[in-house]
Tab-separated table of C-alpha atoms in Angstrom:
chain	number	residue	atom	x	y	z
A	1	MET	CA	70.832	-36.685	106.366
A	2	ASN	CA	72.745	-34.978	103.610
A	3	GLY	CA	74.769	-31.794	103.185
A	4	PHE	CA	73.072	-28.943	101.350
A	5	ASP	CA	76.087	-26.663	100.818
A	6	GLY	CA	79.350	-26.622	98.904
A	7	GLU	CA	81.056	-25.130	95.885
A	8	ALA	CA	79.076	-23.640	93.005
A	9	GLY	CA	77.786	-26.307	90.653
A	10	LEU	CA	77.680	-29.078	93.265
A	11	VAL	CA	74.689	-31.412	92.935
A	12	TYR	CA	73.437	-34.301	95.000
A	13	ASP	CA	71.188	-36.961	93.484
A	14	LEU	CA	69.565	-39.598	95.707
A	15	TYR	CA	67.308	-42.157	94.076
A	16	GLN	CA	65.685	-45.548	94.438
A	17	ASP	CA	63.933	-47.654	91.778
A	18	VAL	CA	60.610	-49.183	92.807
A	19	GLU	CA	58.511	-51.780	90.947
A	20	VAL	CA	54.803	-50.965	91.133
A	21	PRO	CA	53.025	-54.308	90.834
A	22	ILE	CA	50.324	-55.076	88.263
A	23	GLY	CA	47.024	-55.011	90.085
A	24	THR	CA	47.904	-51.958	92.176
A	25	ILE	CA	44.668	-50.107	92.830
A	26	GLN	CA	46.031	-47.610	95.356
A	27	ALA	CA	49.640	-46.721	96.233
A	28	ASP	CA	50.827	-43.570	97.935
A	29	LEU	CA	54.511	-42.749	98.422
A	30	MET	CA	55.070	-40.670	101.544
A	31	PHE	CA	58.109	-39.232	103.286
A	32	ASP	CA	59.191	-36.291	105.430
A	33	ASP	CA	61.926	-33.730	104.834
A	34	ARG	CA	63.543	-30.927	106.815
A	35	ILE	CA	66.067	-28.247	105.808
A	36	GLN	CA	68.271	-26.325	108.246
A	37	TYR	CA	70.761	-23.619	107.373
A	38	ASP	CA	72.681	-20.637	108.737
A	39	SER	CA	73.513	-17.844	106.278
A	40	LEU	CA	76.169	-16.513	108.646
A	41	GLY	CA	74.774	-13.046	107.908
A	42	TYR	CA	75.354	-13.358	104.136
A	43	ALA	CA	72.737	-13.060	101.434
A	44	SER	CA	72.889	-15.330	98.394
A	45	SER	CA	72.208	-14.133	94.884
A	46	LEU	CA	71.188	-17.592	93.605
A	47	PRO	CA	68.840	-20.050	95.345
A	48	ARG	CA	69.724	-23.572	96.410
A	49	ILE	CA	67.263	-25.967	94.804
A	50	TYR	CA	65.656	-29.040	96.294
A	51	GLU	CA	63.456	-31.183	94.055
A	52	ALA	CA	61.798	-34.551	94.434
A	53	ALA	CA	59.933	-36.372	91.673
A	54	ILE	CA	58.750	-39.723	90.381
A	55	GLU	CA	60.593	-40.526	87.138
A	56	ASP	CA	60.744	-43.342	84.626
A	57	PRO	CA	64.045	-45.307	84.499
A	58	ASN	CA	65.327	-42.929	81.783
A	59	GLY	CA	64.954	-39.859	84.014
A	60	VAL	CA	61.726	-38.454	82.502
A	61	THR	CA	59.555	-36.848	85.193
A	62	LEU	CA	56.230	-38.624	85.600
A	63	ALA	CA	54.974	-36.863	88.729
A	64	PRO	CA	56.588	-33.953	90.605
A	65	ILE	CA	56.552	-34.119	94.394
A	66	VAL	CA	58.217	-30.868	95.488
A	67	ARG	CA	60.426	-28.090	94.137
A	68	GLU	CA	61.804	-25.604	96.613
A	69	GLU	CA	64.176	-22.696	96.046
A	70	ILE	CA	66.038	-21.413	99.106
A	71	LEU	CA	67.458	-17.909	98.821
A	72	LEU	CA	69.512	-16.865	101.820
A	73	ASN	CA	68.562	-13.424	103.069
A	74	GLY	CA	71.128	-12.813	105.768
A	75	ARG	CA	69.074	-14.359	108.574
A	76	SER	CA	70.829	-16.505	111.060
A	77	TYR	CA	69.766	-20.069	111.780
A	78	THR	CA	66.642	-21.187	109.866
A	79	ASP	CA	64.808	-24.499	110.274
A	80	THR	CA	61.888	-25.377	107.986
A	81	GLY	CA	60.710	-28.049	110.403
A	82	TRP	CA	59.532	-31.464	109.257
A	83	ARG	CA	57.254	-31.368	106.228
A	84	HIS	CA	55.188	-34.243	104.906
A	85	ARG	CA	55.295	-35.166	101.186
A	86	SER	CA	52.920	-37.503	99.342
A	87	VAL	CA	52.289	-38.606	95.768
A	88	SER	CA	50.264	-41.423	94.183
A	89	ILE	CA	52.221	-43.990	92.215
A	90	ALA	CA	49.155	-46.136	91.430
A	91	PRO	CA	48.955	-44.737	87.870
A	92	PHE	CA	52.261	-46.508	87.176
A	93	ALA	CA	51.045	-50.046	87.996
A	94	GLY	CA	53.073	-52.650	86.122
A	95	GLN	CA	56.057	-50.279	85.713
A	96	THR	CA	59.332	-49.532	87.429
A	97	VAL	CA	59.583	-45.945	88.631
A	98	ARG	CA	62.401	-43.980	90.247
A	99	ILE	CA	62.057	-41.890	93.387
A	100	HIS	CA	64.536	-39.094	92.659
A	101	ILE	CA	65.725	-36.384	95.043
A	102	HIS	CA	67.902	-33.691	93.518
A	103	GLU	CA	69.790	-30.915	95.310
A	104	SER	CA	71.660	-28.154	93.479
A	105	ILE	CA	74.024	-25.620	95.020
A	106	PRO	CA	74.641	-22.773	92.498
A	107	GLU	CA	76.722	-20.457	94.700
A	108	THR	CA	79.900	-21.251	96.657
A	109	TYR	CA	79.753	-21.549	100.435
A	110	THR	CA	76.939	-19.192	101.330
A	111	GLY	CA	76.459	-20.827	104.685
A	112	PRO	CA	76.257	-24.317	106.133
A	113	ALA	CA	73.097	-26.281	105.497
A	114	SER	CA	71.741	-29.774	105.834
A	115	ILE	CA	68.701	-31.620	104.524
A	116	GLU	CA	67.128	-34.621	106.267
A	117	PHE	CA	64.735	-37.297	104.994
A	118	ASP	CA	62.750	-39.754	107.067
A	119	GLY	CA	59.830	-42.141	107.016
A	120	PHE	CA	59.861	-43.256	103.363
A	121	ARG	CA	56.914	-45.625	102.907
A	122	ILE	CA	54.408	-46.782	100.346
A	123	ASP	CA	50.866	-47.485	101.524
A	124	ALA	CA	49.287	-49.694	98.862
A	125	GLN	CA	46.393	-51.951	98.004
A	126	VAL	CA	47.257	-54.572	95.406
A	127	LEU	CA	44.947	-57.226	93.968
A	128	PRO	CA	46.614	-60.647	93.834
A	129	GLU	CA	47.599	-61.779	90.325
A	130	TRP	CA	45.453	-64.916	90.632
A	131	LEU	CA	42.262	-62.878	91.243
A	132	ALA	CA	40.215	-62.183	88.105
A	133	VAL	CA	36.597	-61.374	87.285
A	134	GLU	CA	34.891	-63.024	84.327
A	135	PRO	CA	33.337	-61.586	82.322
A	136	ALA	CA	35.165	-58.274	82.579
A	137	THR	CA	31.927	-56.377	81.931
A	138	ALA	CA	28.259	-57.381	82.096
A	139	THR	CA	24.791	-55.981	82.668
A	140	ILE	CA	22.704	-57.409	85.447
A	141	PRO	CA	18.973	-57.016	84.800
A	142	PRO	CA	16.690	-55.873	87.661
A	143	ALA	CA	15.040	-58.688	89.581
């Protein structure tokens, strides 16, 4: 759970580096998120921004997961409910990637808010390093 409010210009960055093994044939990163806020009857002129992405270790985006802009419209309590996110990281086999969550608050104190994350997991199928096929390609004639 993390705050999703504050003074203008406040940012939150949550991240974790993950090594995707060589031999990965399938790997899906999955997690759930939920945003709750109360505008206290105020409307905001700038949206709060929530983004999640897969990046390389230098911060270059390799695969976006979600980008959400939340503009307060004067409503009272709002709850997005739990939402499921998923992205394949199999294309990055043999590399280290960063799971990066970024929150940006562009306007000062427009109402209390929180963001929650749960159930981070990677479902993967990885061939063992000792397993190889020789020859790598061949044609088998009909019998």
